[in-house]
Coordinates of C-alpha atoms in Angstrom, one line a residue:
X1 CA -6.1 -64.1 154.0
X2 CA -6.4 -66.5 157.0
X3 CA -4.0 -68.8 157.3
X4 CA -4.2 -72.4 159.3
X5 CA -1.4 -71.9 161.7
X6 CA 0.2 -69.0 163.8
X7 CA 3.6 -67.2 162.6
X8 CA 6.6 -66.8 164.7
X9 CA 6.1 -63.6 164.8
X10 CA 3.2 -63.7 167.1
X11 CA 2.6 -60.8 169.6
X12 CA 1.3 -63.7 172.1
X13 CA 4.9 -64.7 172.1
X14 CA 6.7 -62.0 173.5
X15 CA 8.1 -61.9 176.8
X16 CA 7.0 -59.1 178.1
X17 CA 3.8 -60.3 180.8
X18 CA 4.4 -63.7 180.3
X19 CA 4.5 -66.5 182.1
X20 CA 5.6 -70.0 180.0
X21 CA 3.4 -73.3 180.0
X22 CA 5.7 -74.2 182.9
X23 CA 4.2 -71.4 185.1
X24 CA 0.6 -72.1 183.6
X25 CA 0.3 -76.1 184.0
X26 CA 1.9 -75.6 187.4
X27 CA -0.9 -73.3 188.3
X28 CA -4.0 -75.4 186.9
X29 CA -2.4 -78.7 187.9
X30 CA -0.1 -78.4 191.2
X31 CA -0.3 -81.9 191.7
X32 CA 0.8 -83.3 188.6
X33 CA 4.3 -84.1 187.4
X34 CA 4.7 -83.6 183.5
X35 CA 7.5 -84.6 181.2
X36 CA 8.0 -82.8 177.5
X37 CA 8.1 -84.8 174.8
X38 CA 8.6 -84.2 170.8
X39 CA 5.4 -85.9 170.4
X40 CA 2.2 -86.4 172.3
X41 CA 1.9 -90.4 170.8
X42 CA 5.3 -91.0 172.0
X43 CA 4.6 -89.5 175.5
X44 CA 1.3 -91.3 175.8
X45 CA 3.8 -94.9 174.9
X46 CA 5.9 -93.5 177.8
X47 CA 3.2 -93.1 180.5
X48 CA 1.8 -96.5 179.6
X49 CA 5.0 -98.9 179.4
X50 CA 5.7 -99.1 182.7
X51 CA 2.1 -100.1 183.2
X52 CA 0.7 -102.4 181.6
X53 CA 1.8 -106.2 179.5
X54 CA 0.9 -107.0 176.0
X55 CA -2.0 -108.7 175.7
X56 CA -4.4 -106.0 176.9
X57 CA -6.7 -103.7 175.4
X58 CA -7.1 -99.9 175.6
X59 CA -10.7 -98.3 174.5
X60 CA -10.2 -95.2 172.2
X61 CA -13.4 -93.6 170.3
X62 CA -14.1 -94.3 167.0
X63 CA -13.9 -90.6 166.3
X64 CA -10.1 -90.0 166.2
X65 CA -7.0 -89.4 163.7
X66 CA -6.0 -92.9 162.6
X67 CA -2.2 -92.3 164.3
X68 CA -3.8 -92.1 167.7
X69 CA -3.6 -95.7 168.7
X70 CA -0.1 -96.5 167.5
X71 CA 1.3 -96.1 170.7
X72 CA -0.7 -99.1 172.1
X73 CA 0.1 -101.0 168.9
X74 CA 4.1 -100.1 170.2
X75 CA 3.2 -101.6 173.1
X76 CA 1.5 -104.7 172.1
X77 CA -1.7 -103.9 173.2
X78 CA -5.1 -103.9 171.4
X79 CA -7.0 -100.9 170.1
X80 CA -10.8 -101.3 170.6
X81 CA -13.0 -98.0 169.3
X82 CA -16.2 -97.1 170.9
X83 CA -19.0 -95.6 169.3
X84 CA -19.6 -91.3 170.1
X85 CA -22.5 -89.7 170.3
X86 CA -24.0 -86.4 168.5
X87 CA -22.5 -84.7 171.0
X88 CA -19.2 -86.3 171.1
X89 CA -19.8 -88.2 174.2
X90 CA -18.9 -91.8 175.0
X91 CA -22.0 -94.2 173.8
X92 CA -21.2 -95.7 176.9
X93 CA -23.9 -98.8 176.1
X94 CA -21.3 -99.3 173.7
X95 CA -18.0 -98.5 175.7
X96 CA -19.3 -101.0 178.6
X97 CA -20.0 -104.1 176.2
X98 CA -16.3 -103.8 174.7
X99 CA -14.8 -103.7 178.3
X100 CA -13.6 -106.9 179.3
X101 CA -11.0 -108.1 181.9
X102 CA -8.0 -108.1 179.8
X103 CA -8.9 -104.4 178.9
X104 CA -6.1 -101.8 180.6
X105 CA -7.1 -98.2 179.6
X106 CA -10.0 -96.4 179.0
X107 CA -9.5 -92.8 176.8
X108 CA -11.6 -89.5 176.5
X109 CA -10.7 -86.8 174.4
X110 CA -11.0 -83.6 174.7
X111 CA -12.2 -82.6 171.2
X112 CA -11.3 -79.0 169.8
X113 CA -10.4 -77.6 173.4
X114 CA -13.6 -78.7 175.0
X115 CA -14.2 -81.2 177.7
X116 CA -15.3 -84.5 176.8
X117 CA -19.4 -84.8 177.6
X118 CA -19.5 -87.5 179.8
X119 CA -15.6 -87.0 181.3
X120 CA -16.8 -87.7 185.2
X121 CA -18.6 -90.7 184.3
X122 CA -16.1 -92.0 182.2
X123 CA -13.5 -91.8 184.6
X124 CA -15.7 -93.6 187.4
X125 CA -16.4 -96.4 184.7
X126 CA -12.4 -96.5 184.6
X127 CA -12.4 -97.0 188.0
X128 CA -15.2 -99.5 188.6
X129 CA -13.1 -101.8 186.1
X130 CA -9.7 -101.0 187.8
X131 CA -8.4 -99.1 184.9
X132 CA -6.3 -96.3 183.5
X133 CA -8.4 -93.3 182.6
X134 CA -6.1 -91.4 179.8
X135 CA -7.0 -87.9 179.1
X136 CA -6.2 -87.2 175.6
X137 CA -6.1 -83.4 175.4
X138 CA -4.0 -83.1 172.4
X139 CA -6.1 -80.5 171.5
X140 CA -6.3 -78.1 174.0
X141 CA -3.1 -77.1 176.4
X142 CA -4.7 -74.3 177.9
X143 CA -8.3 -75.3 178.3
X144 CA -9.2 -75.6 182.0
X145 CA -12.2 -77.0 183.3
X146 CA -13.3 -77.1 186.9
X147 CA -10.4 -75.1 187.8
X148 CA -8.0 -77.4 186.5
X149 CA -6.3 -78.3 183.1
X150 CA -7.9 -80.4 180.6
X151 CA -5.2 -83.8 180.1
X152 CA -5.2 -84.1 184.2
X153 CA -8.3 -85.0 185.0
X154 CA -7.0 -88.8 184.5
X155 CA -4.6 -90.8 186.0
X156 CA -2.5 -89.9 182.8
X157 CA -2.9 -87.5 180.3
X158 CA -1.3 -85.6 177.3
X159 CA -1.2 -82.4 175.6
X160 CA 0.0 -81.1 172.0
X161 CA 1.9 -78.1 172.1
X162 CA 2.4 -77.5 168.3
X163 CA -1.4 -77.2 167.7
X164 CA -1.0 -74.3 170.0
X165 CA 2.5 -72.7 169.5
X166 CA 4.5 -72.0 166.1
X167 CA 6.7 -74.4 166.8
X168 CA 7.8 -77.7 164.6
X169 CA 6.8 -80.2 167.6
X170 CA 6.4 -80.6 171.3
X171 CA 3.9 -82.5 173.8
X172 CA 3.5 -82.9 177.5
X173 CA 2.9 -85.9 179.5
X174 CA 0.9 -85.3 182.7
X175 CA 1.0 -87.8 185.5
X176 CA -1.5 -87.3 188.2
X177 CA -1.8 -91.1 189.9
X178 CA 0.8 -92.5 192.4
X179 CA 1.1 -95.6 190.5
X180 CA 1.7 -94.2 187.0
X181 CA 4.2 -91.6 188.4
X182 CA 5.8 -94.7 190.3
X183 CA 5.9 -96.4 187.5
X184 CA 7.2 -94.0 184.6
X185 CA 10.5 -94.7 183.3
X186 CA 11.4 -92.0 180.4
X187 CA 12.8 -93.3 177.4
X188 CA 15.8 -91.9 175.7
X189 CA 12.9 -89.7 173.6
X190 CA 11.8 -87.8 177.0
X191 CA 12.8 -84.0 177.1
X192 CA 14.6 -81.6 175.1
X193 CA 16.9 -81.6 172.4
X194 CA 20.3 -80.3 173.5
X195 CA 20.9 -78.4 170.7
X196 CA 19.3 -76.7 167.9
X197 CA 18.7 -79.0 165.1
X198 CA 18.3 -78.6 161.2
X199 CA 14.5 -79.1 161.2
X200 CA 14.7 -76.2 163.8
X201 CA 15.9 -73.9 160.9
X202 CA 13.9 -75.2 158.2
X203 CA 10.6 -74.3 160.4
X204 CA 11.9 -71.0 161.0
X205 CA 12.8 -70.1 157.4
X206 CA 9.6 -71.5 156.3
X207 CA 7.8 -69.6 158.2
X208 CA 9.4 -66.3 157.6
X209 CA 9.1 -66.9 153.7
X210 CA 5.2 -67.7 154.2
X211 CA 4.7 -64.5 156.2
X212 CA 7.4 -62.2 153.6
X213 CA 6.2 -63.9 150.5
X214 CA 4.5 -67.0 149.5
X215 CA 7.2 -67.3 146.5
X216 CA 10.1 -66.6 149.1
X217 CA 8.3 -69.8 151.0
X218 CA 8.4 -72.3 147.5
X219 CA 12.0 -71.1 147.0
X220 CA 12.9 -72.3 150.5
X221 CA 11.1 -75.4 150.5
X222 CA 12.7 -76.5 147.1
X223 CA 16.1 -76.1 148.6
X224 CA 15.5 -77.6 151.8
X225 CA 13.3 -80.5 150.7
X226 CA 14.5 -83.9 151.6
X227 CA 12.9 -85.8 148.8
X228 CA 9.9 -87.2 147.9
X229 CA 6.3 -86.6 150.0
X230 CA 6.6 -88.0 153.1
X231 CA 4.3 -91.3 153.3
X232 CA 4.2 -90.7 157.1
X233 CA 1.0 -87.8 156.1
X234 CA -1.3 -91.1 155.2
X235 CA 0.6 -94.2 157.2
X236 CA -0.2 -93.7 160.6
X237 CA 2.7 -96.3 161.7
X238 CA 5.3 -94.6 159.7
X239 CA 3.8 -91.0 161.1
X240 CA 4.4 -92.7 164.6
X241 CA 7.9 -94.0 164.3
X242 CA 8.3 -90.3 162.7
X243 CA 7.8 -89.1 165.6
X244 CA 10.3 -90.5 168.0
X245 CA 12.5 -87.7 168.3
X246 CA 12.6 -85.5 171.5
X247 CA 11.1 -82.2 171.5
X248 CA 13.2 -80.0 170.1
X249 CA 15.5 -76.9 171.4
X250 CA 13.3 -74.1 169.2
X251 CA 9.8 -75.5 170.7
X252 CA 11.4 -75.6 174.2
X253 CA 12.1 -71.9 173.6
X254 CA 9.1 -70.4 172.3
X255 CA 6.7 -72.6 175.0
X256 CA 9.1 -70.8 177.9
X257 CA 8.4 -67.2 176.2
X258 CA 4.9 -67.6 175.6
X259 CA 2.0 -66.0 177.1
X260 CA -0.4 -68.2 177.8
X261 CA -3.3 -66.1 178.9
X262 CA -2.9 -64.0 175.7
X263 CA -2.7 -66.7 173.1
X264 CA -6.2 -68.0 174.8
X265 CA -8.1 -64.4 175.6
X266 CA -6.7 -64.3 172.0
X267 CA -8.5 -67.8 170.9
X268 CA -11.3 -67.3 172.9
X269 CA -12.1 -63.8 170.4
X270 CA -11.7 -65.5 167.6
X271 CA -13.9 -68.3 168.2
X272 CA -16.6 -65.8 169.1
X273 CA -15.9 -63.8 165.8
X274 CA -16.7 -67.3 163.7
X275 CA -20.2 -67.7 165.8
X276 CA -21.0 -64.3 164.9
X277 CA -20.2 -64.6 161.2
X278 CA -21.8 -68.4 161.0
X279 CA -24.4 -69.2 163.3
X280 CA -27.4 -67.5 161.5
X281 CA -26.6 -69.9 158.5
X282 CA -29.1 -72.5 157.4
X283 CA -26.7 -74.8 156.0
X284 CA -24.4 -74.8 159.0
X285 CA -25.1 -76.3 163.1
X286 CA -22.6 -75.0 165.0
X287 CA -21.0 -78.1 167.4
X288 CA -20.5 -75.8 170.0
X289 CA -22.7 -72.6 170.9
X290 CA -21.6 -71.5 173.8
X291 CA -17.8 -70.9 174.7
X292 CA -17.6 -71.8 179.3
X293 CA -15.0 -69.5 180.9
X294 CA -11.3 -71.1 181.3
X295 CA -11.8 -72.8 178.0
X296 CA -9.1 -72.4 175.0
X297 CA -10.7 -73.5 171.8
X298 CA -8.3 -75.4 169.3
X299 CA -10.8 -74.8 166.3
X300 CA -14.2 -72.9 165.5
X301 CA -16.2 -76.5 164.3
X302 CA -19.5 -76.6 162.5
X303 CA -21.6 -79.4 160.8
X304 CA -22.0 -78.7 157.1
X305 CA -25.0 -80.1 155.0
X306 CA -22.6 -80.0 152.1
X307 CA -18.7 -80.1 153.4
X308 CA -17.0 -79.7 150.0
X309 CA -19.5 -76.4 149.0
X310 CA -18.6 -75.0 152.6
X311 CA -15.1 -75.5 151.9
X312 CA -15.0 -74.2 148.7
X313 CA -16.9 -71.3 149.8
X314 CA -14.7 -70.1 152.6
X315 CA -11.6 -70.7 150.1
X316 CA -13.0 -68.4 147.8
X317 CA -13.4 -66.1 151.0
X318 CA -9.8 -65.6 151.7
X319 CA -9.9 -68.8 154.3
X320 CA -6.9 -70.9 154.1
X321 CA -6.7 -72.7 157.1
X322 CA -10.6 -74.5 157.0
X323 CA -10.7 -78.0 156.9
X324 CA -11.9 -81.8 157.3
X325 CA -11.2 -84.0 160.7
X326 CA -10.5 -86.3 161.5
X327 CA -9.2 -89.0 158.7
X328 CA -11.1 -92.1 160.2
X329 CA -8.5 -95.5 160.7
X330 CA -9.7 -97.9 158.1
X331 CA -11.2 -99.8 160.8
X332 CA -13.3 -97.2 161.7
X333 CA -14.3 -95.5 158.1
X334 CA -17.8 -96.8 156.3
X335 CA -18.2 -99.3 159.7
X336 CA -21.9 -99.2 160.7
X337 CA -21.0 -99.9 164.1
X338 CA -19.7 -96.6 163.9
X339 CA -22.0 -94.7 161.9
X340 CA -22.0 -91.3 164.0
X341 CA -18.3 -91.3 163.8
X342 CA -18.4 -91.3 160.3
X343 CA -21.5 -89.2 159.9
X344 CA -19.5 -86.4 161.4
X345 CA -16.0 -87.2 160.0
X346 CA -18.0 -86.1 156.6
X347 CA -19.9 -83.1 158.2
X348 CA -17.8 -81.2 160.3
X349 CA -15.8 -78.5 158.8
X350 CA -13.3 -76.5 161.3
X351 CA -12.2 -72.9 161.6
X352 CA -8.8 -71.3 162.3
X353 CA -9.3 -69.3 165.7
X354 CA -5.0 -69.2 166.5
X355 CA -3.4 -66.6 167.9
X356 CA -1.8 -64.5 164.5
X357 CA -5.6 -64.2 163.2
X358 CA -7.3 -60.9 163.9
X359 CA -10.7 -61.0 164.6
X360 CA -11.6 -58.0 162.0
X361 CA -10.1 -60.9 159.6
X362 CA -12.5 -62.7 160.4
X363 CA -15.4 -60.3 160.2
X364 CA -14.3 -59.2 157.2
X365 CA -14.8 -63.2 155.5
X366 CA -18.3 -62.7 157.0
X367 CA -18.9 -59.9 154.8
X368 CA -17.7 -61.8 151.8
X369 CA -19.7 -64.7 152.4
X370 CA -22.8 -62.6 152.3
X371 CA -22.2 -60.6 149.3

């Protein structure tokens, strides 16, 4: 069985050789000052409030999760989505008709631990309007490109540490201009939790009981449920004001013990496992073919002719982790303006390549699919 996210347990998180995403963003990005957060939307409303008035707009693409642009909502400024590519790039006929004077921010994003296509030119459009080029590199903390880390090649940037560690939360906020850093004022949500907190436990127990026994894990979530489904899964406003908590004492722990060239070697295998097992497939275009050095893939991505039968296929294959992304905001969803956003949004199937995952796992779904 592969699951979709790594175990406490991992090897990659052992002491022994490492070096902390401390040690690592200071290497890729001397010149940067970073903040933790509990939350990469609540870092990104940091950076920015000290920066701009409401009233403005930022430019986000169209191809995004619909809690994305909440913090500029927070902030009382205007989302305005731009129309991708194929390839994921800006359609920057597009992006330049929806700038205008009032508009403040400009956003890339580096989707599945890969560079924006179109990143240099975006950030000189950024600065030809006298903008803020935010780096959105949720995806990818480790992915480095031209020597340095994806989420500072703007004048602000942020990066998602649970979609890379097992941990229950954690972000950073990269500062890289004089200005932002100037500006920046951390709110009371900046940092670390002092102390260990009940959800801390609750991720730790659930994990353990998903890795002992998956009846172990329903016993444990029974007793430790709060109550009903948490709306905040489909509201992206009441995921946002979720989220406002600092990051907490466990996540601060693990991202200090783990090994950061590991957990990407690691990735990096397990990404070329998938291409292996999937790229002689007529049914399936892989979005990316080729894996450039430095790079720390979030997800293994491919464009499905049929997403459901792919889905049900790998399910049936011992894949628990495959899925859709993004959810589209409503704005976005069935909008011809933003046709390629959708068309992909109901293509693209992606892959588990974390950490716990063995590549032989993978290999061995391979063999199952082609029985």
């Amino acid at each position: 069985m592969i699951n979709a996210t790594p175990s406490v347990f991992d090897a990659s998180l052992s002491r022994s050789g490492s070096t902390g995403i401390d040690s690592f963003v200071d290497r890729y990005a001397p010149d940067v000052e970073y903040t933790y957060y509990g939350a990469g939307k609540i870092a990104l409303r940091d950076g920015l409030a000290g920066l701009v008035e409401p009233g403005g707009n930022v430019l986000v693409p169209a191809y995004l999760s619909p809690a994305v642009v909440e913090p500029f909502r927070d902030l009382g400024l205007e989302p305005r989505f731009y129309a991708v590519e194929e390839t994921l790039a800006p359609d920057f006929a597009d992006l330049e008709d929806r700038i205008d004077d009032d508009t403040v921010a400009i956003t890339s994003v580096n989707y599945f631990g890969f560079p924006q296509p179109g990143l240099r030119r975006l950030a000189s459009l950024a600065d030809d309007h006298d903008c803020y080029h935010i780096d959105d590199n949720a995806h990818a903390p480790l992915s480095v490109a031209d020597d340095r880390l994806l989420g500072t090649h703007g004048d602000l940037g942020i990066a998602t540490l649970r979609k890379l560690l097992p941990v229950p939360d954690g972000a950073v906020l990269y500062r890289r201009d004089d200005e932002v850093r100037e500006a920046f004022d951390p709110s009371s949500l900046a940092g670390t939790a002092d102390r260990v907190a009940a959800t801390d436990y609750r991720f730790v127990a659930t994990s353990v009981a998903e890795r002992v026994s998956p009846t172990l894990l329903r016993s444990i979530e029974s007793v430790l449920d709060d109550g009903p489904d948490d709306s905040s899964s489909v509201d992206p406003e009441a995921r946002y004001e979720a989220a406002k908590i600092p990051m907490s004492k466990f996540s601060a722990r693990v991202a200090a013990a783990a090994n950061p060239e590991a957990i990407r070697d690691a990735r990096r295998e397990n990404f070329r496992a998938w291409r292996d097992v999937l790229e002689a497939r007529d049914d399936v275009r892989l979005l990316y073919e080729e894996l450039s050095a430095g790079l720390s893939p979030y997800e293994f991505p491919v464009r499905a002719d049929d997403q459901a039968a792919l889905l049900d296929e790998l399910a049936d294959a011992g894949v628990a982790g495959a899925h859709t992304w993004p959810i589209l905001r409503e704005s976005v969803h069935e909008n011809a303006a933003y046709e390629t956003a959708n068309r992909l949004a109901n293509e693209i199937v992606v892959l588990p390549v974390h950490q716990g995952i063995e590549p032989a796992a993978i290999e061995a779904v391979g063999d199952r699919l082609r029985r």
